[in-house]
Amino acid sequence: MAKPVSIEVWNPNGKYRVVSTKPMPGTRWINLLIEQDCRVEICTQKKTILSVEDIIALIGERCDGVIGQLTEDWGETLFSALSRAGGKAFSNMAVGYNNVDVSAANKYGVAVGNTPGVLTETTAELAASLSVAAARRIVEADEFMRAGLYDGWLPHLFVGNLLKGQTVGVIGAGRIGSAYARMMIEGFKMNLIYYDLYQATRLEKFVTAYGEFLKANGEQPVTWRRAASMDEVLREADVISLHPILDKTTFHLINKESLATMKKEAILVNCSRGPVVDEVALVEHLRQNPMFRVGLDVFEDEPYMKPGLSDMKNAIVVPHIASASKWTREGMATLAALNVLVRKLVTQPHYLLA
Ligand SMILES: NC(=O)C1=CN([C@@H]2O[C@H](COP(=O)(O)OP(=O)(O)OC[C@H]3O[C@@H](n4cnc5c(N)ncnc54)[C@H](O)[C@@H]3O)[C@@H](O)[C@H]2O)C=CC1
Ligand SMILES: O=C(O)C(=O)CO
């Protein structure tokens, strides 16, 4: 049996008990829950990733809803515990919900929410930052300066890749993939090639219109193409950014074979989920191809990196911070609270009439 976990309580006399497995930024989400007569319990345990047992202890005997995190395993065990405690709603504080077994939630009558949209631009901005940092070798150059190694300008010092006029490849052109594509097209005048199961009509229209605008101003127009296969993107793009969901179809989408298809000097960015890339194959590819560079926000076995990755100069690694802007994280917390509340309002029609 897990030890009791430490909690902070807001509005102790609230009628509905809502648990958040982590403190979240801002207070708007807490106030929204309190306004709707919720007692809010926030886990303050100094342990980054809570186990299933920890969360069962948090749910306790009676719990109406839970706001959880992408690091937690929301499967059969937790949804049955929540349902036994009378819970009707769960929200992940994330848009990705590969940590949530939605059919188990359905089985136990628990509605599931996520936090799309509010993090689209912030996440795309990090993917764009990693693309530029990798292309221009910013992290390596920063380390070099700090190590006191700079002794004067040289024609060959930290030569990288020019983005303008090159091709950006997007795999998964949904909300974030499309926002990223626009940033790279507007910012660096790159041409687009994308692969998605669905047509990204709005993105295509944007690139067409932007290309016409550039042409009317006497500049080289940008172009777009929807690839019939992912391999086309891998073969043709100079910078490739991954933005699909993680599911069975995208697990190890990038593997030894697909890496070999890419240009030797290509840049690969992953701000989706770690297991979309076979990280062992990636480390080997980085070792064999020193001009190939990656920018990674996510890892296959978070919080760990596969052996050798941290030694690779041609890899930039950051700790899953793509959505980490203040505005966005407060927005995600607010959406997560609303997800839990919507279910309460829907299942308590008398409350709506009160
Ligand atoms: N690193 C981070 O902090 C963050 C990571 N994410 C990740 O990004 C993912 C995407 O988020 P959104 O753009 O909001 O979702 P979205 O649902 O708008 O876009 C996902 C796109 O992937 C496409 N897709 C699905 N399977 C595919 C396949 N086999 N091949 C090619 N494309 C495929 C879908 O058709 C869709 O267009 C999330 O599921 C999450 O895992 C999201 C936010 C922050
Ligand atoms: O929202 C997500 O899916 C994340 O990875 C964190 O923002």
Short mmCIF file of N, CA and C and ligand atoms in Angstrom, two decimals, residues 69-70 92-99 114-116 119 123 176 271-273 297-298 302 320-324 328-329 332, ligand 2:
data_model
loop_
_atom_site.label_atom_id
_atom_site.label_comp_id
_atom_site.label_asym_id
_atom_site.label_seq_id
_atom_site.Cartn_x
_atom_site.Cartn_y
_atom_site.Cartn_z
N GLN A 69 -1.43 14.27 -15.24
CA GLN A 69 -0.30 14.69 -16.07
C GLN A 69 0.11 13.60 -17.06
N LEU A 70 0.81 14.02 -18.12
CA LEU A 70 1.19 13.10 -19.19
C LEU A 70 2.19 12.04 -18.75
N ASN A 92 -6.39 15.21 -18.81
CA ASN A 92 -4.94 15.27 -18.91
C ASN A 92 -4.58 16.74 -19.05
N MET A 93 -3.49 17.20 -18.40
CA MET A 93 -3.03 18.56 -18.67
C MET A 93 -2.04 18.47 -19.83
N ALA A 94 -2.55 18.15 -21.00
CA ALA A 94 -1.73 17.96 -22.20
C ALA A 94 -2.68 17.75 -23.36
N VAL A 95 -2.20 18.03 -24.57
CA VAL A 95 -3.01 17.69 -25.73
C VAL A 95 -2.81 16.22 -26.09
N GLY A 96 -1.57 15.74 -25.96
CA GLY A 96 -1.29 14.33 -26.24
C GLY A 96 -1.90 13.47 -25.14
N TYR A 97 -2.52 12.36 -25.55
CA TYR A 97 -3.16 11.52 -24.51
C TYR A 97 -2.78 10.05 -24.71
N ASN A 98 -1.54 9.83 -25.19
CA ASN A 98 -1.05 8.47 -25.36
C ASN A 98 -0.86 7.76 -24.02
N ASN A 99 -0.88 8.53 -22.91
CA ASN A 99 -0.79 7.93 -21.57
C ASN A 99 -2.16 7.56 -21.02
N ASN A 114 -8.63 16.70 -22.82
CA ASN A 114 -7.23 17.10 -23.03
C ASN A 114 -7.19 18.60 -23.28
N THR A 115 -6.03 19.15 -23.59
CA THR A 115 -5.92 20.63 -23.66
C THR A 115 -5.36 21.11 -25.00
N PRO A 116 -6.10 20.88 -26.08
CA PRO A 116 -5.59 21.29 -27.40
C PRO A 116 -5.67 22.79 -27.63
N LEU A 119 -1.82 25.45 -26.67
CA LEU A 119 -0.37 25.24 -26.71
C LEU A 119 0.19 25.17 -28.12
N THR A 123 4.27 25.52 -28.74
CA THR A 123 4.98 24.28 -29.11
C THR A 123 5.66 24.45 -30.47
N ILE A 176 -0.27 21.81 -34.57
CA ILE A 176 1.09 22.27 -34.29
C ILE A 176 1.96 22.20 -35.55
N CYS A 271 9.28 17.34 -31.53
CA CYS A 271 8.54 17.92 -30.39
C CYS A 271 7.20 17.20 -30.26
N SER A 272 7.14 15.93 -30.73
CA SER A 272 5.86 15.21 -30.62
C SER A 272 5.93 14.29 -29.39
N ARG A 273 6.31 13.04 -29.60
CA ARG A 273 6.53 12.14 -28.49
C ARG A 273 7.78 11.32 -28.80
N ASP A 297 12.99 17.53 -28.10
CA ASP A 297 12.31 17.98 -26.88
C ASP A 297 11.78 16.78 -26.10
N VAL A 298 11.66 15.65 -26.80
CA VAL A 298 11.04 14.46 -26.21
C VAL A 298 11.91 13.24 -26.46
N GLU A 302 11.50 8.82 -21.36
CA GLU A 302 11.62 9.99 -20.47
C GLU A 302 11.50 9.56 -19.03
N HIS A 320 11.51 18.36 -22.58
CA HIS A 320 10.06 18.38 -22.82
C HIS A 320 9.43 19.71 -22.37
N ILE A 321 9.95 20.79 -22.97
CA ILE A 321 9.50 22.13 -22.57
C ILE A 321 8.75 22.85 -23.69
N ALA A 322 8.33 22.11 -24.71
CA ALA A 322 7.77 22.79 -25.89
C ALA A 322 6.56 23.67 -25.56
N SER A 323 5.74 23.27 -24.61
CA SER A 323 4.55 24.08 -24.29
C SER A 323 4.80 25.03 -23.12
N ALA A 324 6.08 25.15 -22.71
CA ALA A 324 6.36 25.87 -21.47
C ALA A 324 6.48 27.38 -21.64
N THR A 328 0.63 29.85 -21.89
CA THR A 328 0.13 28.54 -22.33
C THR A 328 -0.10 27.60 -21.15
N ARG A 329 0.84 27.55 -20.23
CA ARG A 329 0.66 26.60 -19.12
C ARG A 329 -0.53 27.01 -18.25
N MET A 332 -3.50 25.88 -20.24
CA MET A 332 -3.69 24.42 -20.17
C MET A 332 -4.37 24.04 -18.85
O1 LIG B 2 0.49 18.76 -24.33
C1 LIG B 2 1.30 17.85 -24.56
O2 LIG B 2 0.99 16.84 -25.22
C2 LIG B 2 2.65 17.94 -24.02
O3 LIG B 2 3.50 17.17 -24.36
C3 LIG B 2 2.98 18.99 -23.04
O4 LIG B 2 2.45 20.18 -23.36
#
